[in-house]
Amino acid sequence: MPPDTAAPISSAISDVVGIKERTALQRLFSNQAIWVALAVALIMGLMSLRYPEQYGTLENFYNITRNFSFIGIMALGMTAVIITGGIDLSVGSVMGVVGIVVGLIMHAGEPWWWAVLAGLGTGVLCGLFNGILITRIGLSPFVTTLGTLSIARSAAVLLSQNKMIYQFGPWADQFFDIFGGQYIVANSVWLLIIMTLAFAFVLNTSAWGRHLFAIGGNEQAAQLTGVPVVRVKMQAYIFCSLCAAIAAIMLLGWQGSAINALGTGYELRVIASTVIGGTNLIGGEGGAFGAFVGAALIEVIRNGLILAGVDSNYQGIFVGGFIILAVLLERVRGRKRE
Amino acid sequence: MSVLQLHNVSKNFGAIRALNDVNLTLEPGEVLGLMGDNGAGKSTLVKIMAGNFPPSSGQIILEEGPVVFHKPVEARQKGIEIVYQDLALCNNLTAAANVFLGRELKTGFGPFRILDFKAMYDRSAELFNELKSETRPRDVVRRMSGGQRQAVAIARTRLSNSKVVLLDEPTAAISVRQVAEVLDLIRRLRDQGVAVVLISHRMPDVFAVCDRVFVMRRGNKVAEKPISQSSPEEVTGLITGAIHAA
Ligand SMILES: Nc1ncnc2c1ncn2[C@@H]1O[C@H](COP(=O)(O)OP(=O)(O)OP(=O)(O)O)[C@@H](O)[C@H]1O
Ligand SMILES: [Mg+2]
């Protein structure tokens, strides 16, 4: 036995070592998320040097992190969908309708857990609606979720009777404490961190995560080899809407009021965060960490522009520019890989 | 006792009649060479056996009796494995991930089960070794040569103890040395009692490993006979239509 196995083992080890060395370096340089994280750190460092009074404070750190936590949570869900090669344009509107549902139930004097459960349930229903149309009926994700974007926003306006909801009933204090509270940083930031770690773990170590990538790589091959394509895609859309619902609840907890315009235009920022973090719009590539740092980069730049006194109307130009830049980067990387 | 029979199988794709009342019998431990011109219906025939789509009419009969496959997994559960002509690989995943796609090995307990990376890498390495292929389990398929991809697709069929292995042009994209390995593999499968269907346009391969040859032309079976009673010239004639039937 030993003489037989000796040769393959030694060659296997050199194989493995050789590959490990290559990928360790490759990974470092080809991982967009790491570059984005470096950019975030660089901008924050430069800004604190330039504006030590306003920028380098704990309070500003608290503000920045809180501001991107909502987008970051949604970007995690978007990552799952985009990895399968899909897209979800409805997240901002789902956020709006969930905010109104939670607000109305709180306003009616019901305990916060009912409101939260109903909010999460609304999110799941929206995801189910998207998922069924896309996987069972075979509609394109773009068109389907564009429809849901419009439907869910309308539903939010109708449900709210176009009024702002700010009286949250007897359970309001507890609700604001839990969802809008803070411990060093906002609770929504802690939640984002936990969700990012959990989602990264699931993406990299579970069969479900691997199936997301397989579907994005070659949906037909995945189907033929027995990957439950319909189920996995459906779950991706449900997860995406659920993340939007979670973000809505956290945002409500912080703002203390629900308006039906909640989340308007967020789909752009969420997709931008995801793509900037290195998730490939064609599918089959992406990660949780990327969603996190992508959201962080957009917010750090936005915040920096405000501090530097740049007109806030320039934000759209920067966000849009960054999406295009990220896709261009992906092109370049793609070419190098061939 | 045959492991698989097709009885009057026809397949229409809209107005196209891809298969016309085809009968086929497959015995354990035999290698059947399936030949025919482009578009003759070879891939369609094996895809029906592999559960890709149901026949428009006719029956698939296994040892246990007639079966209806709704999807490929059901055929696989009955011991029928296939290597598709286009290989059906996910370019963004590693070789090992592709080999185990849809039947990943897991470790852990209860609901906390994660992928067993080591077991899958080790088993894939074993399979590639068996195939004498230079494929490394951790390499991403996108960066692989045609032969390595083929090895990944073939390795999949060896994960379970299959009864029938369907190979749709498994030697189309590979080197002479690797062709020899694949033919060797086919012989080993045969020796283990597995029935193999080999689709190939390469006459020497078919005459080297097959026990019988099955020729199709425009969706029809035009010949099914022992290879020892045929010749490359006859098969060529059957394929092109120069010889009407045999
Ligand atoms: N999914 C499909 N939809 C419509 N027509 C199809 C489909 N699959 C095959 N066909 C048609 O059926 C016929 C037989 O095709 P098939 O792929 O079985 O040929 P083949 O013998 O495998 O050819 P080749 O040697 O080129 O692989 C062709 O006319 C083809 O165009
Ligand atoms: Mg074919």
PDB file of C-alpha atoms in Angstrom, chain B:
ATOM      1  CA  MET B   1     -32.400  -9.796 -20.120  1.00  0.00           C
ATOM      2  CA  SER B   2     -31.847  -6.368 -21.668  1.00  0.00           C
ATOM      3  CA  VAL B   3     -31.168  -3.371 -19.404  1.00  0.00           C
ATOM      4  CA  LEU B   4     -32.923  -0.929 -21.672  1.00  0.00           C
ATOM      5  CA  GLN B   5     -35.276  -1.150 -24.614  1.00  0.00           C
ATOM      6  CA  LEU B   6     -36.850   1.455 -26.811  1.00  0.00           C
ATOM      7  CA  HIS B   7     -40.093   0.407 -28.391  1.00  0.00           C
ATOM      8  CA  ASN B   8     -41.367   2.311 -31.440  1.00  0.00           C
ATOM      9  CA  VAL B   9     -39.999   5.591 -30.144  1.00  0.00           C
ATOM     10  CA  SER B  10     -40.827   8.692 -32.181  1.00  0.00           C
ATOM     11  CA  LYS B  11     -40.074  12.309 -31.466  1.00  0.00           C
ATOM     12  CA  ASN B  12     -41.470  15.405 -33.118  1.00  0.00           C
ATOM     13  CA  PHE B  13     -40.136  18.898 -32.598  1.00  0.00           C
ATOM     14  CA  GLY B  14     -43.013  20.880 -34.046  1.00  0.00           C
ATOM     15  CA  ALA B  15     -43.082  19.943 -37.700  1.00  0.00           C
ATOM     16  CA  ILE B  16     -39.687  18.192 -37.555  1.00  0.00           C
ATOM     17  CA  ARG B  17     -39.832  14.451 -37.092  1.00  0.00           C
ATOM     18  CA  ALA B  18     -36.488  13.813 -35.406  1.00  0.00           C
ATOM     19  CA  LEU B  19     -37.172  10.123 -34.645  1.00  0.00           C
ATOM     20  CA  ASN B  20     -39.442   7.775 -36.498  1.00  0.00           C
ATOM     21  CA  ASP B  21     -40.518   4.511 -34.780  1.00  0.00           C
ATOM     22  CA  VAL B  22     -37.087   3.561 -33.510  1.00  0.00           C
ATOM     23  CA  ASN B  23     -36.563   0.227 -31.770  1.00  0.00           C
ATOM     24  CA  LEU B  24     -33.412  -0.467 -29.788  1.00  0.00           C
ATOM     25  CA  THR B  25     -32.244  -3.109 -27.339  1.00  0.00           C
ATOM     26  CA  LEU B  26     -29.317  -2.728 -24.983  1.00  0.00           C
ATOM     27  CA  GLU B  27     -27.757  -5.700 -23.194  1.00  0.00           C
ATOM     28  CA  PRO B  28     -25.635  -5.451 -20.045  1.00  0.00           C
ATOM     29  CA  GLY B  29     -21.922  -5.340 -20.784  1.00  0.00           C
ATOM     30  CA  GLU B  30     -22.232  -4.401 -24.421  1.00  0.00           C
ATOM     31  CA  VAL B  31     -21.018  -1.359 -26.288  1.00  0.00           C
ATOM     32  CA  LEU B  32     -23.349  -0.067 -28.953  1.00  0.00           C
ATOM     33  CA  GLY B  33     -21.956   2.311 -31.547  1.00  0.00           C
ATOM     34  CA  LEU B  34     -24.570   4.838 -32.596  1.00  0.00           C
ATOM     35  CA  MET B  35     -23.726   6.389 -35.947  1.00  0.00           C
ATOM     36  CA  GLY B  36     -25.378   8.692 -38.427  1.00  0.00           C
ATOM     37  CA  ASP B  37     -24.973  11.951 -40.286  1.00  0.00           C
ATOM     38  CA  ASN B  38     -25.443  15.358 -38.647  1.00  0.00           C
ATOM     39  CA  GLY B  39     -29.074  15.760 -37.724  1.00  0.00           C
ATOM     40  CA  ALA B  40     -29.832  12.044 -38.044  1.00  0.00           C
ATOM     41  CA  GLY B  41     -31.352  12.040 -34.551  1.00  0.00           C
ATOM     42  CA  LYS B  42     -28.579  10.444 -32.478  1.00  0.00           C
ATOM     43  CA  SER B  43     -28.539  13.052 -29.721  1.00  0.00           C
ATOM     44  CA  THR B  44     -32.316  13.100 -29.633  1.00  0.00           C
ATOM     45  CA  LEU B  45     -32.351   9.335 -29.149  1.00  0.00           C
ATOM     46  CA  VAL B  46     -29.957   9.306 -26.194  1.00  0.00           C
ATOM     47  CA  LYS B  47     -31.610  12.341 -24.644  1.00  0.00           C
ATOM     48  CA  ILE B  48     -34.864  10.416 -24.569  1.00  0.00           C
ATOM     49  CA  MET B  49     -33.113   7.550 -22.785  1.00  0.00           C
ATOM     50  CA  ALA B  50     -31.610  10.043 -20.323  1.00  0.00           C
ATOM     51  CA  GLY B  51     -34.941  11.646 -19.479  1.00  0.00           C
ATOM     52  CA  ASN B  52     -34.330  15.033 -21.098  1.00  0.00           C
ATOM     53  CA  PHE B  53     -37.676  14.940 -22.787  1.00  0.00           C
ATOM     54  CA  PRO B  54     -40.349  12.281 -23.235  1.00  0.00           C
ATOM     55  CA  PRO B  55     -40.870  10.572 -26.596  1.00  0.00           C
ATOM     56  CA  SER B  56     -43.842  11.817 -28.634  1.00  0.00           C
ATOM     57  CA  SER B  57     -44.889   8.189 -28.843  1.00  0.00           C
ATOM     58  CA  GLY B  58     -43.414   4.831 -27.936  1.00  0.00           C
ATOM     59  CA  GLN B  59     -42.005   3.374 -24.753  1.00  0.00           C
ATOM     60  CA  ILE B  60     -38.822   3.146 -22.705  1.00  0.00           C
ATOM     61  CA  ILE B  61     -38.594  -0.251 -21.029  1.00  0.00           C
ATOM     62  CA  LEU B  62     -36.114  -1.067 -18.262  1.00  0.00           C
ATOM     63  CA  GLU B  63     -35.603  -4.417 -16.523  1.00  0.00           C
ATOM     64  CA  GLU B  64     -38.423  -3.576 -14.148  1.00  0.00           C
ATOM     65  CA  GLY B  65     -40.831  -2.616 -16.930  1.00  0.00           C
ATOM     66  CA  PRO B  66     -41.940   0.504 -18.806  1.00  0.00           C
ATOM     67  CA  VAL B  67     -40.870   3.831 -17.343  1.00  0.00           C
ATOM     68  CA  VAL B  68     -41.677   7.469 -17.956  1.00  0.00           C
ATOM     69  CA  PHE B  69     -38.968  10.016 -17.146  1.00  0.00           C
ATOM     70  CA  HIS B  70     -40.023  13.564 -16.382  1.00  0.00           C
ATOM     71  CA  LYS B  71     -36.514  14.868 -15.866  1.00  0.00           C
ATOM     72  CA  PRO B  72     -32.896  13.718 -16.124  1.00  0.00           C
ATOM     73  CA  VAL B  73     -32.567  13.067 -12.390  1.00  0.00           C
ATOM     74  CA  GLU B  74     -35.182  10.330 -12.610  1.00  0.00           C
ATOM     75  CA  ALA B  75     -33.228   8.507 -15.300  1.00  0.00           C
ATOM     76  CA  ARG B  76     -30.070   8.904 -13.247  1.00  0.00           C
ATOM     77  CA  GLN B  77     -31.803   7.344 -10.261  1.00  0.00           C
ATOM     78  CA  LYS B  78     -32.501   4.317 -12.475  1.00  0.00           C
ATOM     79  CA  GLY B  79     -28.804   4.042 -13.265  1.00  0.00           C
ATOM     80  CA  ILE B  80     -28.700   5.859 -16.593  1.00  0.00           C
ATOM     81  CA  GLU B  81     -25.860   8.379 -16.929  1.00  0.00           C
ATOM     82  CA  ILE B  82     -25.157  10.629 -19.888  1.00  0.00           C
ATOM     83  CA  VAL B  83     -22.352  12.810 -21.193  1.00  0.00           C
ATOM     84  CA  TYR B  84     -23.993  15.486 -23.308  1.00  0.00           C
ATOM     85  CA  GLN B  85     -22.571  16.552 -26.627  1.00  0.00           C
ATOM     86  CA  ASP B  86     -22.114  20.101 -25.293  1.00  0.00           C
ATOM     87  CA  LEU B  87     -20.895  18.638 -21.966  1.00  0.00           C
ATOM     88  CA  ALA B  88     -23.306  20.736 -19.845  1.00  0.00           C
ATOM     89  CA  LEU B  89     -20.655  22.278 -17.594  1.00  0.00           C
ATOM     90  CA  CYS B  90     -20.708  25.447 -15.509  1.00  0.00           C
ATOM     91  CA  ASN B  91     -17.660  27.429 -16.613  1.00  0.00           C
ATOM     92  CA  ASN B  92     -17.552  29.486 -13.431  1.00  0.00           C
ATOM     93  CA  LEU B  93     -17.191  26.481 -11.106  1.00  0.00           C
ATOM     94  CA  THR B  94     -14.255  24.204 -10.368  1.00  0.00           C
ATOM     95  CA  ALA B  95     -13.833  20.763 -11.896  1.00  0.00           C
ATOM     96  CA  ALA B  96     -14.824  19.094  -8.625  1.00  0.00           C
ATOM     97  CA  ALA B  97     -17.879  21.344  -8.220  1.00  0.00           C
ATOM     98  CA  ASN B  98     -19.000  20.340 -11.701  1.00  0.00           C
ATOM     99  CA  VAL B  99     -18.459  16.645 -11.098  1.00  0.00           C
ATOM    100  CA  PHE B 100     -20.641  16.773  -8.003  1.00  0.00           C
ATOM    101  CA  LEU B 101     -23.153  19.337  -9.229  1.00  0.00           C
ATOM    102  CA  GLY B 102     -26.628  18.384  -8.064  1.00  0.00           C
ATOM    103  CA  ARG B 103     -25.306  15.624  -5.802  1.00  0.00           C
ATOM    104  CA  GLU B 104     -22.863  17.425  -3.542  1.00  0.00           C
ATOM    105  CA  LEU B 105     -21.286  15.563  -0.661  1.00  0.00           C
ATOM    106  CA  LYS B 106     -22.034  17.133   2.693  1.00  0.00           C
ATOM    107  CA  THR B 107     -20.773  16.875   6.202  1.00  0.00           C
ATOM    108  CA  GLY B 108     -22.207  17.886   9.539  1.00  0.00           C
ATOM    109  CA  PHE B 109     -25.302  16.861  11.416  1.00  0.00           C
ATOM    110  CA  GLY B 110     -29.010  17.553  11.262  1.00  0.00           C
ATOM    111  CA  PRO B 111     -29.855  20.746   9.418  1.00  0.00           C
ATOM    112  CA  PHE B 112     -26.282  22.044   9.816  1.00  0.00           C
ATOM    113  CA  ARG B 113     -24.791  20.375   6.779  1.00  0.00           C
ATOM    114  CA  ILE B 114     -22.106  22.064   4.770  1.00  0.00           C
ATOM    115  CA  LEU B 115     -20.262  21.022   1.634  1.00  0.00           C
ATOM    116  CA  ASP B 116     -17.595  18.421   2.216  1.00  0.00           C
ATOM    117  CA  PHE B 117     -14.901  20.063   0.099  1.00  0.00           C
ATOM    118  CA  LYS B 118     -12.154  17.607   0.943  1.00  0.00           C
ATOM    119  CA  ALA B 119     -14.191  14.520   0.123  1.00  0.00           C
ATOM    120  CA  MET B 120     -15.297  16.013  -3.190  1.00  0.00           C
ATOM    121  CA  TYR B 121     -11.773  17.111  -4.162  1.00  0.00           C
ATOM    122  CA  ASP B 122     -10.355  13.713  -3.215  1.00  0.00           C
ATOM    123  CA  ARG B 123     -12.982  11.719  -5.062  1.00  0.00           C
ATOM    124  CA  SER B 124     -12.683  13.907  -8.162  1.00  0.00           C
ATOM    125  CA  ALA B 125      -8.900  13.538  -8.111  1.00  0.00           C
ATOM    126  CA  GLU B 126      -9.381   9.773  -7.983  1.00  0.00           C
ATOM    127  CA  LEU B 127     -11.756   9.835 -10.911  1.00  0.00           C
ATOM    128  CA  PHE B 128      -9.451  12.027 -13.021  1.00  0.00           C
ATOM    129  CA  ASN B 129      -6.611   9.711 -12.141  1.00  0.00           C
ATOM    130  CA  GLU B 130      -8.646   6.751 -13.333  1.00  0.00           C
ATOM    131  CA  LEU B 131      -9.285   8.603 -16.575  1.00  0.00           C
ATOM    132  CA  LYS B 132      -5.545   9.345 -16.822  1.00  0.00           C
ATOM    133  CA  SER B 133      -6.486  12.977 -17.216  1.00  0.00           C
ATOM    134  CA  GLU B 134      -4.381  15.949 -16.201  1.00  0.00           C
ATOM    135  CA  THR B 135      -7.429  17.653 -14.797  1.00  0.00           C
ATOM    136  CA  ARG B 136      -6.982  19.204 -11.354  1.00  0.00           C
ATOM    137  CA  PRO B 137     -10.086  19.226  -9.132  1.00  0.00           C
ATOM    138  CA  ARG B 138      -9.546  22.824  -7.982  1.00  0.00           C
ATOM    139  CA  ASP B 139      -9.191  24.364 -11.428  1.00  0.00           C
ATOM    140  CA  VAL B 140     -12.006  26.453 -12.781  1.00  0.00           C
ATOM    141  CA  VAL B 141     -13.575  24.901 -15.887  1.00  0.00           C
ATOM    142  CA  ARG B 142     -13.388  28.204 -17.814  1.00  0.00           C
ATOM    143  CA  ARG B 143      -9.621  27.847 -18.006  1.00  0.00           C
ATOM    144  CA  MET B 144      -9.579  24.199 -19.060  1.00  0.00           C
ATOM    145  CA  SER B 145      -8.687  22.545 -22.333  1.00  0.00           C
ATOM    146  CA  GLY B 146     -11.278  20.653 -24.349  1.00  0.00           C
ATOM    147  CA  GLY B 147      -9.942  17.325 -23.133  1.00  0.00           C
ATOM    148  CA  GLN B 148     -10.029  18.346 -19.498  1.00  0.00           C
ATOM    149  CA  ARG B 149     -13.620  19.473 -19.864  1.00  0.00           C
ATOM    150  CA  GLN B 150     -14.494  16.172 -21.423  1.00  0.00           C
ATOM    151  CA  ALA B 151     -12.857  14.392 -18.489  1.00  0.00           C
ATOM    152  CA  VAL B 152     -14.985  16.392 -16.069  1.00  0.00           C
ATOM    153  CA  ALA B 153     -18.161  15.441 -17.922  1.00  0.00           C
ATOM    154  CA  ILE B 154     -17.159  11.781 -18.084  1.00  0.00           C
ATOM    155  CA  ALA B 155     -16.085  11.695 -14.431  1.00  0.00           C
ATOM    156  CA  ARG B 156     -19.653  12.585 -13.501  1.00  0.00           C
ATOM    157  CA  THR B 157     -20.941   9.322 -14.899  1.00  0.00           C
ATOM    158  CA  ARG B 158     -18.642   7.363 -12.553  1.00  0.00           C
ATOM    159  CA  LEU B 159     -20.027   8.774  -9.309  1.00  0.00           C
ATOM    160  CA  SER B 160     -22.600   6.070  -8.919  1.00  0.00           C
ATOM    161  CA  ASN B 161     -22.853   2.489 -10.055  1.00  0.00           C
ATOM    162  CA  SER B 162     -24.639   3.108 -13.295  1.00  0.00           C
ATOM    163  CA  LYS B 163     -26.116   0.413 -15.520  1.00  0.00           C
ATOM    164  CA  VAL B 164     -26.203   2.417 -18.712  1.00  0.00           C
ATOM    165  CA  VAL B 165     -23.739   5.097 -19.804  1.00  0.00           C
ATOM    166  CA  LEU B 166     -24.619   7.220 -22.817  1.00  0.00           C
ATOM    167  CA  LEU B 167     -21.689   9.059 -24.421  1.00  0.00           C
ATOM    168  CA  ASP B 168     -22.585  11.691 -27.011  1.00  0.00           C
ATOM    169  CA  GLU B 169     -19.403  12.250 -29.026  1.00  0.00           C
ATOM    170  CA  PRO B 170     -17.048  11.940 -26.041  1.00  0.00           C
ATOM    171  CA  THR B 171     -13.953  11.955 -28.242  1.00  0.00           C
ATOM    172  CA  ALA B 172     -14.813  14.892 -30.475  1.00  0.00           C
ATOM    173  CA  ALA B 173     -12.487  17.436 -28.867  1.00  0.00           C
ATOM    174  CA  ILE B 174      -9.605  15.456 -27.436  1.00  0.00           C
ATOM    175  CA  SER B 175      -6.085  14.339 -28.268  1.00  0.00           C
ATOM    176  CA  VAL B 176      -5.093  10.935 -29.598  1.00  0.00           C
ATOM    177  CA  ARG B 177      -3.754   9.880 -26.225  1.00  0.00           C
ATOM    178  CA  GLN B 178      -6.942  10.895 -24.470  1.00  0.00           C
ATOM    179  CA  VAL B 179      -9.063   9.142 -27.079  1.00  0.00           C
ATOM    180  CA  ALA B 180      -7.232   5.969 -26.161  1.00  0.00           C
ATOM    181  CA  GLU B 181      -8.001   6.590 -22.482  1.00  0.00           C
ATOM    182  CA  VAL B 182     -11.674   7.130 -23.152  1.00  0.00           C
ATOM    183  CA  LEU B 183     -11.838   3.963 -25.236  1.00  0.00           C
ATOM    184  CA  ASP B 184     -10.096   2.123 -22.404  1.00  0.00           C
ATOM    185  CA  LEU B 185     -12.605   3.500 -19.971  1.00  0.00           C
ATOM    186  CA  ILE B 186     -15.413   2.253 -22.187  1.00  0.00           C
ATOM    187  CA  ARG B 187     -13.880  -1.229 -22.162  1.00  0.00           C
ATOM    188  CA  ARG B 188     -13.601  -1.137 -18.392  1.00  0.00           C
ATOM    189  CA  LEU B 189     -17.236  -0.115 -18.080  1.00  0.00           C
ATOM    190  CA  ARG B 190     -18.184  -2.973 -20.368  1.00  0.00           C
ATOM    191  CA  ASP B 191     -16.177  -5.418 -18.259  1.00  0.00           C
ATOM    192  CA  GLN B 192     -18.091  -4.279 -15.184  1.00  0.00           C
ATOM    193  CA  GLY B 193     -21.333  -5.166 -16.946  1.00  0.00           C
ATOM    194  CA  VAL B 194     -22.312  -1.596 -17.809  1.00  0.00           C
ATOM    195  CA  ALA B 195     -24.081  -1.070 -21.122  1.00  0.00           C
ATOM    196  CA  VAL B 196     -22.522   1.767 -23.118  1.00  0.00           C
ATOM    197  CA  VAL B 197     -23.908   3.718 -26.042  1.00  0.00           C
ATOM    198  CA  LEU B 198     -21.158   5.508 -27.928  1.00  0.00           C
ATOM    199  CA  ILE B 199     -22.111   8.202 -30.401  1.00  0.00           C
ATOM    200  CA  SER B 200     -19.198   8.996 -32.642  1.00  0.00           C
ATOM    201  CA  HIS B 201     -18.381  10.131 -36.146  1.00  0.00           C
ATOM    202  CA  ARG B 202     -14.997   8.391 -35.919  1.00  0.00           C
ATOM    203  CA  MET B 203     -15.128   5.046 -37.634  1.00  0.00           C
ATOM    204  CA  PRO B 204     -11.892   3.643 -36.051  1.00  0.00           C
ATOM    205  CA  ASP B 205     -13.173   4.301 -32.520  1.00  0.00           C
ATOM    206  CA  VAL B 206     -16.442   2.571 -33.169  1.00  0.00           C
ATOM    207  CA  PHE B 207     -14.758  -0.424 -34.737  1.00  0.00           C
ATOM    208  CA  ALA B 208     -12.220  -0.574 -31.888  1.00  0.00           C
ATOM    209  CA  VAL B 209     -14.621  -0.842 -28.946  1.00  0.00           C
ATOM    210  CA  CYS B 210     -18.148  -1.526 -30.098  1.00  0.00           C
ATOM    211  CA  ASP B 211     -19.849  -4.901 -30.133  1.00  0.00           C
ATOM    212  CA  ARG B 212     -22.698  -3.749 -32.306  1.00  0.00           C
ATOM    213  CA  VAL B 213     -23.328  -0.825 -34.578  1.00  0.00           C
ATOM    214  CA  PHE B 214     -26.620   1.026 -34.883  1.00  0.00           C
ATOM    215  CA  VAL B 215     -26.983   3.331 -37.872  1.00  0.00           C
ATOM    216  CA  MET B 216     -29.538   6.095 -38.229  1.00  0.00           C
ATOM    217  CA  ARG B 217     -30.547   8.177 -41.192  1.00  0.00           C
ATOM    218  CA  ARG B 218     -33.071  11.035 -40.980  1.00  0.00           C
ATOM    219  CA  GLY B 219     -34.688   9.751 -37.813  1.00  0.00           C
ATOM    220  CA  ASN B 220     -34.919   6.148 -38.976  1.00  0.00           C
ATOM    221  CA  LYS B 221     -32.941   3.126 -37.915  1.00  0.00           C
ATOM    222  CA  VAL B 222     -31.328   1.738 -41.044  1.00  0.00           C
ATOM    223  CA  ALA B 223     -29.142  -0.959 -39.506  1.00  0.00           C
ATOM    224  CA  GLU B 224     -28.417  -2.688 -36.206  1.00  0.00           C
ATOM    225  CA  LYS B 225     -25.896  -5.501 -36.434  1.00  0.00           C
ATOM    226  CA  PRO B 226     -22.804  -7.037 -34.802  1.00  0.00           C
ATOM    227  CA  ILE B 227     -19.701  -5.097 -35.659  1.00  0.00           C
ATOM    228  CA  SER B 228     -17.987  -8.310 -36.758  1.00  0.00           C
ATOM    229  CA  GLN B 229     -20.531  -8.676 -39.556  1.00  0.00           C
ATOM    230  CA  SER B 230     -20.066  -5.158 -40.829  1.00  0.00           C
ATOM    231  CA  SER B 231     -17.284  -3.015 -42.217  1.00  0.00           C
ATOM    232  CA  PRO B 232     -16.397   0.669 -42.254  1.00  0.00           C
ATOM    233  CA  GLU B 233     -17.329   0.770 -45.924  1.00  0.00           C
ATOM    234  CA  GLU B 234     -20.779  -0.650 -45.271  1.00  0.00           C
ATOM    235  CA  VAL B 235     -21.420   1.717 -42.339  1.00  0.00           C
ATOM    236  CA  THR B 236     -20.311   4.705 -44.421  1.00  0.00           C
ATOM    237  CA  GLY B 237     -22.695   3.622 -47.140  1.00  0.00           C
ATOM    238  CA  LEU B 238     -25.515   3.266 -44.638  1.00  0.00           C
ATOM    239  CA  ILE B 239     -24.875   6.693 -43.167  1.00  0.00           C
ATOM    240  CA  THR B 240     -24.831   8.467 -46.500  1.00  0.00           C
ATOM    241  CA  GLY B 241     -27.693   6.474 -47.971  1.00  0.00           C
ATOM    242  CA  ALA B 242     -25.584   4.843 -50.672  1.00  0.00           C
ATOM    243  CA  ILE B 243     -26.610   1.567 -49.095  1.00  0.00           C
ATOM    244  CA  HIS B 244     -30.303   1.673 -48.321  1.00  0.00           C
ATOM    245  CA  ALA B 245     -30.471  -0.651 -45.304  1.00  0.00           C
ATOM    246  CA  ALA B 246     -28.714  -3.645 -43.803  1.00  0.00           C
TER     247      ALA B 246
END
